[in-house]
mmCIF file of C-alpha atoms in Angstrom:
data_model
loop_
_atom_site.group_PDB
_atom_site.id
_atom_site.type_symbol
_atom_site.label_atom_id
_atom_site.label_comp_id
_atom_site.label_asym_id
_atom_site.label_seq_id
_atom_site.Cartn_x
_atom_site.Cartn_y
_atom_site.Cartn_z
ATOM 1 C CA UNK G 1 102.282 80.242 115.486
ATOM 2 C CA UNK G 2 101.070 83.654 117.358
ATOM 3 C CA UNK G 3 101.164 86.725 115.555
ATOM 4 C CA UNK G 4 105.021 87.561 116.819
ATOM 5 C CA UNK G 5 106.181 84.242 115.775
ATOM 6 C CA UNK G 6 104.241 84.508 112.309
ATOM 7 C CA UNK G 7 105.779 88.077 111.612
ATOM 8 C CA UNK G 8 109.438 86.820 112.166
ATOM 9 C CA UNK G 9 109.426 83.891 110.293
ATOM 10 C CA UNK G 10 107.545 85.988 107.346
ATOM 11 C CA UNK G 11 110.461 88.407 107.288
ATOM 12 C CA UNK G 12 113.218 85.886 107.683
ATOM 13 C CA UNK G 13 111.565 83.992 104.664
ATOM 14 C CA UNK G 14 111.098 81.105 107.629
ATOM 15 C CA UNK G 15 107.950 79.517 106.233
ATOM 16 C CA UNK G 16 104.778 80.939 108.338
ATOM 17 C CA UNK G 17 101.847 79.355 108.835
ATOM 18 C CA UNK G 18 100.373 81.809 106.487
ATOM 19 C CA UNK G 19 100.686 85.702 105.479
ATOM 20 C CA UNK G 20 100.874 88.126 108.300
ATOM 21 C CA UNK G 21 98.698 91.114 108.067
ATOM 22 C CA UNK G 22 99.031 94.822 109.151
ATOM 23 C CA UNK G 23 96.288 97.441 109.398
ATOM 24 C CA UNK G 24 96.580 100.999 109.368
ATOM 25 C CA UNK G 25 93.939 103.815 108.742
ATOM 26 C CA UNK G 26 93.787 107.908 109.341
ATOM 27 C CA UNK G 27 91.694 108.147 112.584
ATOM 28 C CA UNK G 28 88.242 108.978 111.262
ATOM 29 C CA UNK G 29 88.443 105.309 109.222
ATOM 30 C CA UNK G 30 88.932 103.573 112.616
ATOM 31 C CA UNK G 31 86.597 105.665 114.054
ATOM 32 C CA UNK G 32 84.076 104.474 111.353
ATOM 33 C CA UNK G 33 84.465 100.880 111.662
ATOM 34 C CA UNK G 34 84.609 100.827 115.937
ATOM 35 C CA UNK G 35 81.111 102.339 115.024
ATOM 36 C CA UNK G 36 79.687 99.882 112.400
ATOM 37 C CA UNK G 37 80.864 97.301 114.286
ATOM 38 C CA UNK G 38 79.856 98.505 117.925
ATOM 39 C CA UNK G 39 83.830 98.032 118.919
ATOM 40 C CA UNK G 40 85.225 100.017 121.586
ATOM 41 C CA UNK G 41 88.912 99.411 120.910
ATOM 42 C CA UNK G 42 91.389 98.925 117.890
ATOM 43 C CA UNK G 43 92.257 95.769 119.484
ATOM 44 C CA UNK G 44 88.959 94.627 118.269
ATOM 45 C CA UNK G 45 89.553 95.209 114.832
ATOM 46 C CA UNK G 46 92.845 93.421 115.222
ATOM 47 C CA UNK G 47 90.880 90.554 116.432
ATOM 48 C CA UNK G 48 88.336 90.833 113.634
ATOM 49 C CA UNK G 49 90.542 91.178 110.607
ATOM 50 C CA UNK G 50 93.590 88.678 112.334
ATOM 51 C CA UNK G 51 96.012 91.563 112.370
ATOM 52 C CA UNK G 52 99.585 90.264 113.415
ATOM 53 C CA UNK G 53 101.378 93.723 114.182
ATOM 54 C CA UNK G 54 100.514 96.412 116.616
ATOM 55 C CA UNK G 55 102.029 100.000 116.183
ATOM 56 C CA UNK G 56 102.643 101.461 119.444
ATOM 57 C CA UNK G 57 104.010 105.446 120.158
ATOM 58 C CA UNK G 58 105.738 107.523 122.943
ATOM 59 C CA UNK G 59 104.263 109.779 124.790
ATOM 60 C CA UNK G 60 105.355 113.445 125.370
ATOM 61 C CA UNK G 61 105.635 114.348 128.661
ATOM 62 C CA UNK G 62 108.548 117.587 128.054
ATOM 63 C CA UNK G 63 108.113 121.607 127.983
ATOM 64 C CA UNK G 64 104.163 122.286 127.184
ATOM 65 C CA UNK G 65 103.943 123.057 123.475
ATOM 66 C CA UNK G 66 101.982 125.914 122.698
ATOM 67 C CA UNK G 67 98.598 126.131 121.267
ATOM 68 C CA UNK G 68 96.636 128.750 119.683
ATOM 69 C CA UNK G 69 94.224 129.872 116.947
ATOM 70 C CA UNK G 70 94.674 132.259 114.058
ATOM 71 C CA UNK G 71 92.450 134.935 112.908
ATOM 72 C CA UNK G 72 90.641 132.251 110.631
ATOM 73 C CA UNK G 73 89.984 129.937 113.884
ATOM 74 C CA UNK G 74 92.486 127.311 112.739
ATOM 75 C CA UNK G 75 94.496 125.373 115.366
ATOM 76 C CA UNK G 76 98.129 126.648 114.899
ATOM 77 C CA UNK G 77 100.445 124.393 117.262
ATOM 78 C CA UNK G 78 104.275 124.237 118.129
ATOM 79 C CA UNK G 79 105.821 120.810 117.924
ATOM 80 C CA UNK G 80 108.839 119.539 119.959
ATOM 81 C CA UNK G 81 110.955 119.906 116.490
ATOM 82 C CA UNK G 82 110.196 123.624 117.240
ATOM 83 C CA UNK G 83 108.267 123.539 113.699
ATOM 84 C CA UNK G 84 104.897 125.334 113.868
ATOM 85 C CA UNK G 85 101.816 123.417 112.059
ATOM 86 C CA UNK G 86 98.415 124.437 111.519
ATOM 87 C CA UNK G 87 95.206 122.464 111.455
ATOM 88 C CA UNK G 88 92.610 121.880 108.456
ATOM 89 C CA UNK G 89 89.435 120.578 108.232
ATOM 90 C CA UNK G 90 87.702 119.024 105.376
ATOM 91 C CA UNK G 91 84.684 117.111 104.936
ATOM 92 C CA UNK G 92 86.303 113.715 105.321
ATOM 93 C CA UNK G 93 89.292 114.548 107.292
ATOM 94 C CA UNK G 94 91.665 116.619 109.603
ATOM 95 C CA UNK G 95 94.936 117.702 108.747
ATOM 96 C CA UNK G 96 98.045 119.366 109.672
ATOM 97 C CA UNK G 97 100.152 121.153 107.631
ATOM 98 C CA UNK G 98 104.017 122.866 108.116
ATOM 99 C CA UNK G 99 103.060 126.841 108.562
ATOM 100 C CA UNK G 100 106.826 127.860 110.172
ATOM 101 C CA UNK G 101 109.923 126.583 109.491
ATOM 102 C CA UNK G 102 112.430 127.301 112.298
ATOM 103 C CA UNK G 103 115.414 126.869 109.665
ATOM 104 C CA UNK G 104 113.880 128.592 106.828
ATOM 105 C CA UNK G 105 116.441 130.596 106.697
ATOM 106 C CA UNK G 106 119.292 128.440 107.572
ATOM 107 C CA UNK G 107 122.615 129.252 105.923
ATOM 108 C CA UNK G 108 125.667 127.964 108.403
ATOM 109 C CA UNK G 109 126.271 125.400 110.997
ATOM 110 C CA UNK G 110 125.882 128.192 113.593
ATOM 111 C CA UNK G 111 122.384 128.775 112.376
ATOM 112 C CA UNK G 112 121.271 125.239 112.517
ATOM 113 C CA UNK G 113 123.124 125.071 116.396
ATOM 114 C CA UNK G 114 121.081 128.025 117.318
ATOM 115 C CA UNK G 115 117.761 126.238 116.957
ATOM 116 C CA UNK G 116 115.858 124.626 119.985
ATOM 117 C CA UNK G 117 116.348 120.830 119.297
ATOM 118 C CA UNK G 118 114.304 117.939 121.260
ATOM 119 C CA UNK G 119 115.779 116.382 124.076
ATOM 120 C CA UNK G 120 115.360 112.461 124.650
ATOM 121 C CA UNK G 121 114.377 113.013 128.433
ATOM 122 C CA UNK G 122 111.158 114.595 127.224
ATOM 123 C CA UNK G 123 109.662 111.103 126.377
ATOM 124 C CA UNK G 124 107.897 108.425 129.089
ATOM 125 C CA UNK G 125 109.749 105.239 128.467
ATOM 126 C CA UNK G 126 107.673 103.431 130.992
ATOM 127 C CA UNK G 127 104.936 104.161 128.510
ATOM 128 C CA UNK G 128 106.579 101.785 125.790
ATOM 129 C CA UNK G 129 107.015 99.124 128.432
ATOM 130 C CA UNK G 130 103.523 99.454 129.447
ATOM 131 C CA UNK G 131 102.242 99.577 125.793
ATOM 132 C CA UNK G 132 104.537 96.160 124.655
ATOM 133 C CA UNK G 133 102.835 94.413 127.760
ATOM 134 C CA UNK G 134 99.478 94.675 126.189
ATOM 135 C CA UNK G 135 100.381 93.501 122.699
ATOM 136 C CA UNK G 136 102.784 90.919 124.222
ATOM 137 C CA UNK G 137 101.497 88.199 121.635
ATOM 138 C CA UNK G 138 101.702 90.663 118.528
ATOM 139 C CA UNK G 139 104.768 92.083 116.981
ATOM 140 C CA UNK G 140 105.280 95.283 117.797
ATOM 141 C CA UNK G 141 106.170 98.107 115.625
ATOM 142 C CA UNK G 142 107.713 101.565 116.734
ATOM 143 C CA UNK G 143 108.770 104.535 114.506
ATOM 144 C CA UNK G 144 108.263 107.844 113.300
ATOM 145 C CA UNK G 145 109.387 110.464 110.474
ATOM 146 C CA UNK G 146 112.915 109.905 109.964
ATOM 147 C CA UNK G 147 115.760 112.087 109.604
ATOM 148 C CA UNK G 148 115.218 113.503 105.656
ATOM 149 C CA UNK G 149 111.201 113.846 106.370
ATOM 150 C CA UNK G 150 111.943 115.575 109.593
ATOM 151 C CA UNK G 151 114.229 118.081 107.495
ATOM 152 C CA UNK G 152 111.118 118.993 105.225
ATOM 153 C CA UNK G 153 109.372 120.215 108.374
ATOM 154 C CA UNK G 154 112.408 122.358 109.417
ATOM 155 C CA UNK G 155 112.836 123.934 106.266
ATOM 156 C CA UNK G 156 110.943 123.491 102.619
ATOM 157 C CA UNK G 157 112.548 120.362 101.083
ATOM 158 C CA UNK G 158 113.308 122.660 98.172
ATOM 159 C CA UNK G 159 115.843 124.855 100.351
ATOM 160 C CA UNK G 160 117.365 121.480 101.728
ATOM 161 C CA UNK G 161 118.035 120.596 98.339
ATOM 162 C CA UNK G 162 119.976 123.933 97.553
ATOM 163 C CA UNK G 163 121.954 123.213 100.699
ATOM 164 C CA UNK G 164 122.881 119.835 99.471
ATOM 165 C CA UNK G 165 124.222 121.299 96.328
ATOM 166 C CA UNK G 166 125.747 124.770 97.718
ATOM 167 C CA UNK G 167 126.238 123.615 101.264
ATOM 168 C CA UNK G 168 126.516 120.468 101.522
ATOM 169 C CA UNK G 169 128.537 120.653 105.029
ATOM 170 C CA UNK G 170 125.357 122.659 106.402
ATOM 171 C CA UNK G 171 122.482 119.923 105.262
ATOM 172 C CA UNK G 172 124.611 117.062 106.698
ATOM 173 C CA UNK G 173 124.770 118.986 110.492
ATOM 174 C CA UNK G 174 121.048 119.311 110.138
ATOM 175 C CA UNK G 175 121.006 115.896 109.661
ATOM 176 C CA UNK G 176 123.585 114.921 112.159
ATOM 177 C CA UNK G 177 121.471 116.867 114.883
ATOM 178 C CA UNK G 178 118.849 114.959 113.796
ATOM 179 C CA UNK G 179 120.548 111.460 114.407
ATOM 180 C CA UNK G 180 122.086 112.543 117.643
ATOM 181 C CA UNK G 181 118.795 112.642 118.949
ATOM 182 C CA UNK G 182 117.002 109.623 116.740
ATOM 183 C CA UNK G 183 119.481 107.395 118.016
ATOM 184 C CA UNK G 184 119.419 108.071 121.908
ATOM 185 C CA UNK G 185 115.568 108.224 121.405
ATOM 186 C CA UNK G 186 115.291 104.899 119.827
ATOM 187 C CA UNK G 187 117.554 103.461 121.657
ATOM 188 C CA UNK G 188 116.284 104.537 125.074
ATOM 189 C CA UNK G 189 112.886 103.136 123.540
ATOM 190 C CA UNK G 190 114.316 99.713 122.872
ATOM 191 C CA UNK G 191 116.023 98.890 126.207
ATOM 192 C CA UNK G 192 112.389 100.163 127.592
ATOM 193 C CA UNK G 193 110.812 97.565 125.622
ATOM 194 C CA UNK G 194 112.903 94.984 126.756
ATOM 195 C CA UNK G 195 113.190 92.816 123.417
ATOM 196 C CA UNK G 196 109.580 93.140 122.972
ATOM 197 C CA UNK G 197 109.945 95.835 119.698
ATOM 198 C CA UNK G 198 110.003 93.677 116.625
ATOM 199 C CA UNK G 199 110.210 96.641 114.410
ATOM 200 C CA UNK G 200 112.044 100.414 114.156
ATOM 201 C CA UNK G 201 110.176 102.199 111.381
ATOM 202 C CA UNK G 202 111.474 105.097 110.331
ATOM 203 C CA UNK G 203 109.407 107.404 107.840
ATOM 204 C CA UNK G 204 111.678 109.045 104.864
ATOM 205 C CA UNK G 205 110.241 109.576 101.603
ATOM 206 C CA UNK G 206 112.206 109.363 99.053
ATOM 207 C CA UNK G 207 110.393 108.920 96.154
ATOM 208 C CA UNK G 208 107.829 110.864 93.646
ATOM 209 C CA UNK G 209 105.234 108.621 91.619
ATOM 210 C CA UNK G 210 107.911 108.387 88.931
ATOM 211 C CA UNK G 211 111.466 108.627 90.353
ATOM 212 C CA UNK G 212 113.790 109.080 93.256
ATOM 213 C CA UNK G 213 113.603 112.745 94.652
ATOM 214 C CA UNK G 214 117.576 113.189 94.102
ATOM 215 C CA UNK G 215 120.217 111.162 92.361
ATOM 216 C CA UNK G 216 121.388 107.766 93.814
ATOM 217 C CA UNK G 217 124.987 109.371 94.193
ATOM 218 C CA UNK G 218 123.230 112.469 96.679
ATOM 219 C CA UNK G 219 121.384 109.604 98.644
ATOM 220 C CA UNK G 220 124.603 107.688 99.084
ATOM 221 C CA UNK G 221 126.395 111.101 100.405
ATOM 222 C CA UNK G 222 123.970 111.914 102.580
ATOM 223 C CA UNK G 223 121.549 109.143 103.779
ATOM 224 C CA UNK G 224 123.048 106.133 103.366
ATOM 225 C CA UNK G 225 125.419 106.247 106.689
ATOM 226 C CA UNK G 226 122.047 107.449 108.836
ATOM 227 C CA UNK G 227 120.371 104.287 107.438
ATOM 228 C CA UNK G 228 123.285 102.078 108.313
ATOM 229 C CA UNK G 229 123.536 103.578 111.928
ATOM 230 C CA UNK G 230 119.849 103.341 112.627
ATOM 231 C CA UNK G 231 119.605 99.667 111.182
ATOM 232 C CA UNK G 232 122.596 98.576 113.614
ATOM 233 C CA UNK G 233 120.792 100.020 116.559
ATOM 234 C CA UNK G 234 117.495 98.088 115.565
ATOM 235 C CA UNK G 235 119.834 94.543 114.936
ATOM 236 C CA UNK G 236 121.821 95.446 118.395
ATOM 237 C CA UNK G 237 118.348 94.671 120.246
ATOM 238 C CA UNK G 238 117.068 91.948 118.407
ATOM 239 C CA UNK G 239 114.652 94.136 116.055
ATOM 240 C CA UNK G 240 113.960 94.800 112.564
ATOM 241 C CA UNK G 241 114.892 97.934 110.473
ATOM 242 C CA UNK G 242 111.830 98.686 108.232
ATOM 243 C CA UNK G 243 112.141 101.550 105.900
ATOM 244 C CA UNK G 244 109.076 103.371 105.077
ATOM 245 C CA UNK G 245 109.383 105.589 101.663
ATOM 246 C CA UNK G 246 106.649 106.395 99.274
ATOM 247 C CA UNK G 247 107.273 106.565 95.477
ATOM 248 C CA UNK G 248 109.340 104.882 92.708
ATOM 249 C CA UNK G 249 112.248 104.070 95.134
ATOM 250 C CA UNK G 250 113.302 101.008 92.901
ATOM 251 C CA UNK G 251 116.610 102.039 92.372
ATOM 252 C CA UNK G 252 117.195 101.852 96.050
ATOM 253 C CA UNK G 253 116.454 98.516 96.769
ATOM 254 C CA UNK G 254 120.047 97.243 96.683
ATOM 255 C CA UNK G 255 121.318 99.930 98.725
ATOM 256 C CA UNK G 256 118.659 99.288 101.200
ATOM 257 C CA UNK G 257 119.883 95.673 101.107
ATOM 258 C CA UNK G 258 123.678 97.118 101.333
ATOM 259 C CA UNK G 259 122.543 98.764 104.456
ATOM 260 C CA UNK G 260 120.547 96.054 106.151
ATOM 261 C CA UNK G 261 117.250 96.903 105.921
ATOM 262 C CA UNK G 262 115.142 93.849 106.692
ATOM 263 C CA UNK G 263 111.696 95.301 105.569
ATOM 264 C CA UNK G 264 110.503 97.624 102.798
ATOM 265 C CA UNK G 265 107.220 99.567 102.893
ATOM 266 C CA UNK G 266 104.942 100.493 101.391
ATOM 267 C CA UNK G 267 104.610 99.067 97.440
ATOM 268 C CA UNK G 268 103.335 101.402 95.786
ATOM 269 C CA UNK G 269 101.898 100.988 92.292
ATOM 270 C CA UNK G 270 104.821 102.947 90.619
ATOM 271 C CA UNK G 271 107.521 101.657 88.029
ATOM 272 C CA UNK G 272 109.691 98.959 89.731
ATOM 273 C CA UNK G 273 107.619 98.229 92.699
ATOM 274 C CA UNK G 274 105.287 95.785 91.100
ATOM 275 C CA UNK G 275 105.399 91.903 92.251
ATOM 276 C CA UNK G 276 107.001 90.583 89.270
ATOM 277 C CA UNK G 277 109.839 93.472 89.226
ATOM 278 C CA UNK G 278 110.777 92.497 92.973
ATOM 279 C CA UNK G 279 111.215 88.996 92.239
ATOM 280 C CA UNK G 280 115.181 89.173 92.062
ATOM 281 C CA UNK G 281 115.315 90.682 95.463
ATOM 282 C CA UNK G 282 113.415 88.219 97.399
ATOM 283 C CA UNK G 283 115.022 86.342 99.756
ATOM 284 C CA UNK G 284 117.076 89.385 100.579
ATOM 285 C CA UNK G 285 114.068 92.027 101.954
ATOM 286 C CA UNK G 286 110.899 91.563 102.998
ATOM 287 C CA UNK G 287 107.997 93.634 101.581
ATOM 288 C CA UNK G 288 104.790 94.848 103.230
ATOM 289 C CA UNK G 289 101.381 95.979 102.133
ATOM 290 C CA UNK G 290 101.108 97.308 98.026
ATOM 291 C CA UNK G 291 97.352 96.953 97.797
ATOM 292 C CA UNK G 292 96.556 100.145 96.166
ATOM 293 C CA UNK G 293 94.784 103.097 98.001
ATOM 294 C CA UNK G 294 94.859 105.333 95.189
ATOM 295 C CA UNK G 295 92.523 103.822 92.462
ATOM 296 C CA UNK G 296 91.664 100.025 93.569
ATOM 297 C CA UNK G 297 90.812 100.389 97.542
ATOM 298 C CA UNK G 298 88.625 103.678 97.209
ATOM 299 C CA UNK G 299 87.050 102.628 93.791
ATOM 300 C CA UNK G 300 87.079 98.877 93.075
ATOM 301 C CA UNK G 301 84.987 96.228 93.950
ATOM 302 C CA UNK G 302 85.438 93.892 97.265
ATOM 303 C CA UNK G 303 86.109 90.810 94.221
ATOM 304 C CA UNK G 304 88.773 93.293 92.670
ATOM 305 C CA UNK G 305 90.406 94.059 96.022
ATOM 306 C CA UNK G 306 90.517 90.374 97.251
ATOM 307 C CA UNK G 307 92.090 89.187 93.731
ATOM 308 C CA UNK G 308 94.592 91.757 94.325
ATOM 309 C CA UNK G 309 95.214 90.630 97.644
ATOM 310 C CA UNK G 310 95.845 87.317 96.751
ATOM 311 C CA UNK G 311 98.174 87.845 93.766
ATOM 312 C CA UNK G 312 100.839 89.832 95.918
ATOM 313 C CA UNK G 313 100.291 86.954 98.360
ATOM 314 C CA UNK G 314 100.842 84.222 95.741
ATOM 315 C CA UNK G 315 104.226 86.265 94.062
ATOM 316 C CA UNK G 316 105.844 87.873 97.195
ATOM 317 C CA UNK G 317 104.341 85.688 100.318
ATOM 318 C CA UNK G 318 105.451 81.827 99.111
ATOM 319 C CA UNK G 319 108.088 80.466 101.996
ATOM 320 C CA UNK G 320 108.048 84.145 103.800
ATOM 321 C CA UNK G 321 108.574 87.362 102.625
ATOM 322 C CA UNK G 322 105.459 89.482 102.466
ATOM 323 C CA UNK G 323 103.204 91.408 104.961
ATOM 324 C CA UNK G 324 99.694 91.729 103.700
ATOM 325 C CA UNK G 325 98.509 95.568 103.769
ATOM 326 C CA UNK G 326 97.118 98.224 101.887
ATOM 327 C CA UNK G 327 100.196 100.663 100.236
ATOM 328 C CA UNK G 328 99.205 103.215 102.484
ATOM 329 C CA UNK G 329 96.979 103.668 105.859
ATOM 330 C CA UNK G 330 93.323 103.596 104.744
ATOM 331 C CA UNK G 331 91.728 106.815 103.963
ATOM 332 C CA UNK G 332 87.916 108.206 104.569
ATOM 333 C CA UNK G 333 87.060 107.186 100.541
ATOM 334 C CA UNK G 334 87.727 103.519 100.679
ATOM 335 C CA UNK G 335 84.468 101.781 101.677
ATOM 336 C CA UNK G 336 84.114 99.106 104.530
ATOM 337 C CA UNK G 337 83.229 96.465 102.161
ATOM 338 C CA UNK G 338 86.508 96.558 100.601
ATOM 339 C CA UNK G 339 88.321 97.066 103.667
ATOM 340 C CA UNK G 340 86.722 93.566 104.738
ATOM 341 C CA UNK G 341 87.861 92.224 101.302
ATOM 342 C CA UNK G 342 91.279 93.092 101.947
ATOM 343 C CA UNK G 343 91.437 91.237 105.061
ATOM 344 C CA UNK G 344 89.229 88.265 105.142
ATOM 345 C CA UNK G 345 90.840 86.768 102.210
ATOM 346 C CA UNK G 346 92.564 83.309 102.591
ATOM 347 C CA UNK G 347 96.345 83.846 103.848
ATOM 348 C CA UNK G 348 97.075 80.302 103.884
ATOM 349 C CA UNK G 349 98.649 78.323 100.892
#
């Protein structure tokens, strides 16, 4: 099996020849590995660790986005979603935080429609085709923040929760405007890829470390129909739908299965998402990740990391149904030897 065949077999519980693996890391970690190994591209990391999934991204070609510096010298940039973010640098990483919410004082549907919404024409779909050709034998994953996650950039999460209670029609209209963009953007991407994209992966974090962010009834009212629409779009073009959602979202798993979701990612060390908890869902949805990046990967020994990887594979991967990866993208506090321990453990039964 090549990587694409292996991953597709795993998702369908079709007895892959070995457990497939995915690799994600923040840029400083990737740069560190390239330097330590004397590599020039992430493709060489994929080869070294026998990574089966390649992540591709779109290329923005729309109106010029303004970038300035604030009084402290921090970079401030606008985004095509019309929110503003400010870059902060620590001794280990650089990250952006939202510093202007364009819908912060939104009260009505008219307020929502006044905002400048992105246009699917602002992206180079030919670039997608080229990236797919580059990774022809890999399983290819494509996606970004989903409708709920983007909400938290347009207005604060707390204010959106208030809208969900006090002005539900306004909250739903925000999600509708996002979905109008998302559905066309993803469809044009899938058409350009001509069947080569294997996964569409929206990122919507529905959980905290201990529970969902809102009730099950609220998830069904505000998010279930959009999940179904995105799942149906992915399936229309022969792609799987992978739901990224951090947190303790175990109660949502039956709902995601009902929506037709193919893969759930990540599996964090939170109630309800341990391998033994997930056994009733085996055969209905594929699981992705789980090797803990909060404690084990940064602070454990290589032996402990390898043992945990074997535990997840043995409990979730026999006959398919599991993709090996860390529970989140690797952060700078994870030592190289633990990364090697994760990806060099035997994946064959």
